[in-house]
């Protein structure tokens, strides 16, 4: 159940958007921030707030990789697996992250701290390979640098 203050804030955002669809991703992100992920119930709430159907919201949710339709850890580590990053060592980087975290891509560490998710282009191709931890983007990430970064957040 959405806290009243958040509900009012989101209703305000929807009201000020040109179309409810325009506000839908923003609403989903805020609900995800509140719940930790976008459950079926949260998706229904997003539909209720925007006036879109649950199917329309689901279509948007599955399009955006930063909307999580399954539970994730407290922090999500995205590893770009698109062509620029892949060609500059992204695969080796992902293997290192799997080894350091002790999980395979797509999984969450046993302490629920980090979920490791491959993703499409993060828009940082000029500094490939790229990763994103939470909302912070890192570029030119070598396996060694990734290990150092993880030491500071684990
Ligand atoms: S291909 Fe990795 S950031 Fe664009």
mmCIF file of C-alpha atoms and ligand atoms in Angstrom:
data_model
loop_
_atom_site.group_PDB
_atom_site.id
_atom_site.type_symbol
_atom_site.label_atom_id
_atom_site.label_comp_id
_atom_site.label_asym_id
_atom_site.label_seq_id
_atom_site.Cartn_x
_atom_site.Cartn_y
_atom_site.Cartn_z
ATOM 1 C CA UNK A 1 0.000 0.000 0.000
ATOM 2 C CA UNK A 2 1.406 3.357 -1.021
ATOM 3 C CA UNK A 3 1.932 5.848 1.805
ATOM 4 C CA UNK A 4 -0.465 8.791 1.417
ATOM 5 C CA UNK A 5 2.327 11.324 0.934
ATOM 6 C CA UNK A 6 3.885 9.310 -1.899
ATOM 7 C CA UNK A 7 0.464 8.790 -3.463
ATOM 8 C CA UNK A 8 -0.195 12.525 -3.480
ATOM 9 C CA UNK A 9 3.238 13.247 -4.925
ATOM 10 C CA UNK A 10 2.748 10.723 -7.712
ATOM 11 C CA UNK A 11 -0.756 11.961 -8.469
ATOM 12 C CA UNK A 12 0.760 15.429 -8.841
ATOM 13 C CA UNK A 13 3.360 14.164 -11.281
ATOM 14 C CA UNK A 14 0.738 12.391 -13.369
ATOM 15 C CA UNK A 15 -1.472 15.505 -13.364
ATOM 16 C CA UNK A 16 1.394 17.692 -14.583
ATOM 17 C CA UNK A 17 2.487 15.286 -17.335
ATOM 18 C CA UNK A 18 1.274 15.891 -20.887
ATOM 19 C CA UNK A 19 -0.048 12.324 -21.006
ATOM 20 C CA UNK A 20 -0.351 9.702 -18.231
ATOM 21 C CA UNK A 21 1.878 7.423 -20.295
ATOM 22 C CA UNK A 22 4.628 10.047 -20.112
ATOM 23 C CA UNK A 23 4.543 9.843 -16.300
ATOM 24 C CA UNK A 24 4.295 6.060 -16.108
ATOM 25 C CA UNK A 25 8.020 5.262 -15.995
ATOM 26 C CA UNK A 26 8.560 7.940 -13.375
ATOM 27 C CA UNK A 27 5.718 6.498 -11.286
ATOM 28 C CA UNK A 28 7.099 2.965 -11.632
ATOM 29 C CA UNK A 29 10.586 4.131 -10.611
ATOM 30 C CA UNK A 30 9.229 5.821 -7.493
ATOM 31 C CA UNK A 31 7.157 2.779 -6.550
ATOM 32 C CA UNK A 32 10.224 0.610 -7.133
ATOM 33 C CA UNK A 33 12.276 2.927 -4.922
ATOM 34 C CA UNK A 34 9.637 2.529 -2.221
ATOM 35 C CA UNK A 35 9.113 -1.257 -2.461
ATOM 36 C CA UNK A 36 12.547 -2.322 -3.731
ATOM 37 C CA UNK A 37 11.116 -3.803 -6.943
ATOM 38 C CA UNK A 38 7.943 -3.570 -9.013
ATOM 39 C CA UNK A 39 5.715 -6.398 -7.815
ATOM 40 C CA UNK A 40 2.393 -7.247 -9.490
ATOM 41 C CA UNK A 41 0.654 -5.249 -6.755
ATOM 42 C CA UNK A 42 2.917 -2.239 -7.360
ATOM 43 C CA UNK A 43 2.285 -2.538 -11.088
ATOM 44 C CA UNK A 44 -1.465 -2.420 -10.396
ATOM 45 C CA UNK A 45 -0.905 0.649 -8.254
ATOM 46 C CA UNK A 46 1.024 2.285 -11.109
ATOM 47 C CA UNK A 47 -1.877 1.472 -13.422
ATOM 48 C CA UNK A 48 -4.327 2.995 -10.954
ATOM 49 C CA UNK A 49 -2.266 6.154 -10.590
ATOM 50 C CA UNK A 50 -1.734 6.685 -14.305
ATOM 51 C CA UNK A 51 -5.100 5.513 -15.587
ATOM 52 C CA UNK A 52 -3.333 3.089 -17.924
ATOM 53 C CA UNK A 53 -4.254 -0.572 -18.068
ATOM 54 C CA UNK A 54 -2.075 -3.049 -16.198
ATOM 55 C CA UNK A 55 -1.047 -4.463 -19.577
ATOM 56 C CA UNK A 56 0.086 -1.057 -20.815
ATOM 57 C CA UNK A 57 2.143 -0.554 -17.653
ATOM 58 C CA UNK A 58 3.564 -4.068 -17.968
ATOM 59 C CA UNK A 59 4.653 -3.326 -21.540
ATOM 60 C CA UNK A 60 6.553 -0.258 -20.353
ATOM 61 C CA UNK A 61 7.990 -2.087 -17.337
ATOM 62 C CA UNK A 62 9.386 -4.921 -19.410
ATOM 63 C CA UNK A 63 10.876 -2.482 -21.929
ATOM 64 C CA UNK A 64 12.936 -0.569 -19.342
ATOM 65 C CA UNK A 65 15.729 -2.675 -17.901
ATOM 66 C CA UNK A 66 15.973 -0.472 -14.845
ATOM 67 C CA UNK A 67 12.479 -1.488 -13.756
ATOM 68 C CA UNK A 68 12.766 -4.756 -11.842
ATOM 69 C CA UNK A 69 9.823 -7.132 -12.085
ATOM 70 C CA UNK A 70 11.510 -9.607 -9.749
ATOM 71 C CA UNK A 71 13.017 -9.023 -6.305
ATOM 72 C CA UNK A 72 16.555 -7.666 -6.359
ATOM 73 C CA UNK A 73 19.214 -7.071 -3.745
ATOM 74 C CA UNK A 74 19.674 -3.784 -1.945
ATOM 75 C CA UNK A 75 22.020 -2.674 -4.733
ATOM 76 C CA UNK A 76 21.835 -3.631 -8.404
ATOM 77 C CA UNK A 77 25.050 -3.868 -10.389
ATOM 78 C CA UNK A 78 24.405 -3.608 -14.125
ATOM 79 C CA UNK A 79 27.067 -4.792 -16.529
ATOM 80 C CA UNK A 80 26.666 -3.609 -20.095
ATOM 81 C CA UNK A 81 26.792 -6.482 -22.558
ATOM 82 C CA UNK A 82 26.192 -4.489 -25.734
ATOM 83 C CA UNK A 83 28.667 -4.422 -28.562
ATOM 84 C CA UNK A 84 31.114 -1.654 -27.554
ATOM 85 C CA UNK A 85 31.538 -3.002 -24.048
ATOM 86 C CA UNK A 86 31.586 -6.608 -25.205
ATOM 87 C CA UNK A 87 34.333 -5.881 -27.731
ATOM 88 C CA UNK A 88 36.442 -4.107 -25.113
ATOM 89 C CA UNK A 89 36.417 -6.852 -22.512
ATOM 90 C CA UNK A 90 32.909 -6.846 -21.116
ATOM 91 C CA UNK A 91 32.731 -10.620 -21.017
ATOM 92 C CA UNK A 92 35.931 -10.916 -19.000
ATOM 93 C CA UNK A 93 34.667 -8.166 -16.714
ATOM 94 C CA UNK A 94 31.387 -9.989 -16.102
ATOM 95 C CA UNK A 95 33.243 -13.214 -15.289
ATOM 96 C CA UNK A 96 35.381 -11.347 -12.747
ATOM 97 C CA UNK A 97 32.303 -9.804 -11.130
ATOM 98 C CA UNK A 98 30.649 -13.222 -10.934
ATOM 99 C CA UNK A 99 33.756 -14.639 -9.273
ATOM 100 C CA UNK A 100 34.198 -11.797 -6.773
ATOM 101 C CA UNK A 101 30.506 -11.754 -5.832
ATOM 102 C CA UNK A 102 30.133 -15.538 -5.882
ATOM 103 C CA UNK A 103 27.002 -15.424 -8.029
ATOM 104 C CA UNK A 104 26.160 -15.956 -11.659
ATOM 105 C CA UNK A 105 24.781 -13.167 -13.828
ATOM 106 C CA UNK A 106 21.144 -12.564 -12.957
ATOM 107 C CA UNK A 107 21.526 -13.708 -9.360
ATOM 108 C CA UNK A 108 21.681 -11.988 -5.976
ATOM 109 C CA UNK A 109 24.344 -12.497 -3.320
ATOM 110 C CA UNK A 110 23.334 -14.644 -0.342
ATOM 111 C CA UNK A 111 23.242 -11.611 1.964
ATOM 112 C CA UNK A 112 20.841 -9.884 -0.464
ATOM 113 C CA UNK A 113 23.337 -7.032 -0.881
ATOM 114 C CA UNK A 114 23.956 -7.089 -4.640
ATOM 115 C CA UNK A 115 22.151 -8.350 -7.721
ATOM 116 C CA UNK A 116 24.362 -8.748 -10.786
ATOM 117 C CA UNK A 117 22.475 -8.002 -13.991
ATOM 118 C CA UNK A 118 23.798 -7.841 -17.555
ATOM 119 C CA UNK A 119 22.049 -5.081 -19.469
ATOM 120 C CA UNK A 120 21.874 -3.334 -22.812
ATOM 121 C CA UNK A 121 23.888 -0.219 -23.629
ATOM 122 C CA UNK A 122 24.226 2.147 -20.682
ATOM 123 C CA UNK A 123 24.907 5.077 -23.001
ATOM 124 C CA UNK A 124 28.559 5.203 -22.004
ATOM 125 C CA UNK A 125 30.031 3.510 -25.084
ATOM 126 C CA UNK A 126 32.854 6.053 -25.379
ATOM 127 C CA UNK A 127 34.126 4.846 -22.018
ATOM 128 C CA UNK A 128 33.451 1.153 -22.508
ATOM 129 C CA UNK A 129 33.330 -1.214 -20.797
ATOM 130 C CA UNK A 130 30.726 0.276 -18.514
ATOM 131 C CA UNK A 131 28.926 -0.776 -15.380
ATOM 132 C CA UNK A 132 26.334 0.944 -13.233
ATOM 133 C CA UNK A 133 26.011 0.431 -9.502
ATOM 134 C CA UNK A 134 22.754 1.807 -8.186
ATOM 135 C CA UNK A 135 22.516 5.052 -10.116
ATOM 136 C CA UNK A 136 26.265 5.627 -10.475
ATOM 137 C CA UNK A 137 27.871 4.975 -13.828
ATOM 138 C CA UNK A 138 31.476 3.766 -14.169
ATOM 139 C CA UNK A 139 33.480 3.680 -17.396
ATOM 140 C CA UNK A 140 36.667 2.054 -18.668
ATOM 141 C CA UNK A 141 36.171 -0.604 -16.032
ATOM 142 C CA UNK A 142 38.877 -3.233 -16.052
ATOM 143 C CA UNK A 143 38.456 -6.428 -14.030
ATOM 144 C CA UNK A 144 40.987 -5.012 -11.564
ATOM 145 C CA UNK A 145 39.109 -1.728 -11.197
ATOM 146 C CA UNK A 146 35.830 -3.607 -10.771
ATOM 147 C CA UNK A 147 37.359 -5.615 -7.943
ATOM 148 C CA UNK A 148 38.504 -2.392 -6.261
ATOM 149 C CA UNK A 149 35.080 -0.785 -6.671
ATOM 150 C CA UNK A 150 33.390 -3.824 -5.170
ATOM 151 C CA UNK A 151 35.746 -3.807 -2.187
ATOM 152 C CA UNK A 152 34.377 -0.379 -1.337
ATOM 153 C CA UNK A 153 30.722 -1.351 -1.531
ATOM 154 C CA UNK A 154 30.637 -4.918 -0.217
HETATM 155 S S1 LIG B 1 27.799 -0.540 -25.420
HETATM 156 FE FE1 LIG B 1 28.229 -0.500 -23.291
HETATM 157 S S2 LIG B 1 27.725 1.521 -22.711
HETATM 158 FE FE2 LIG B 1 27.158 1.424 -24.798
#
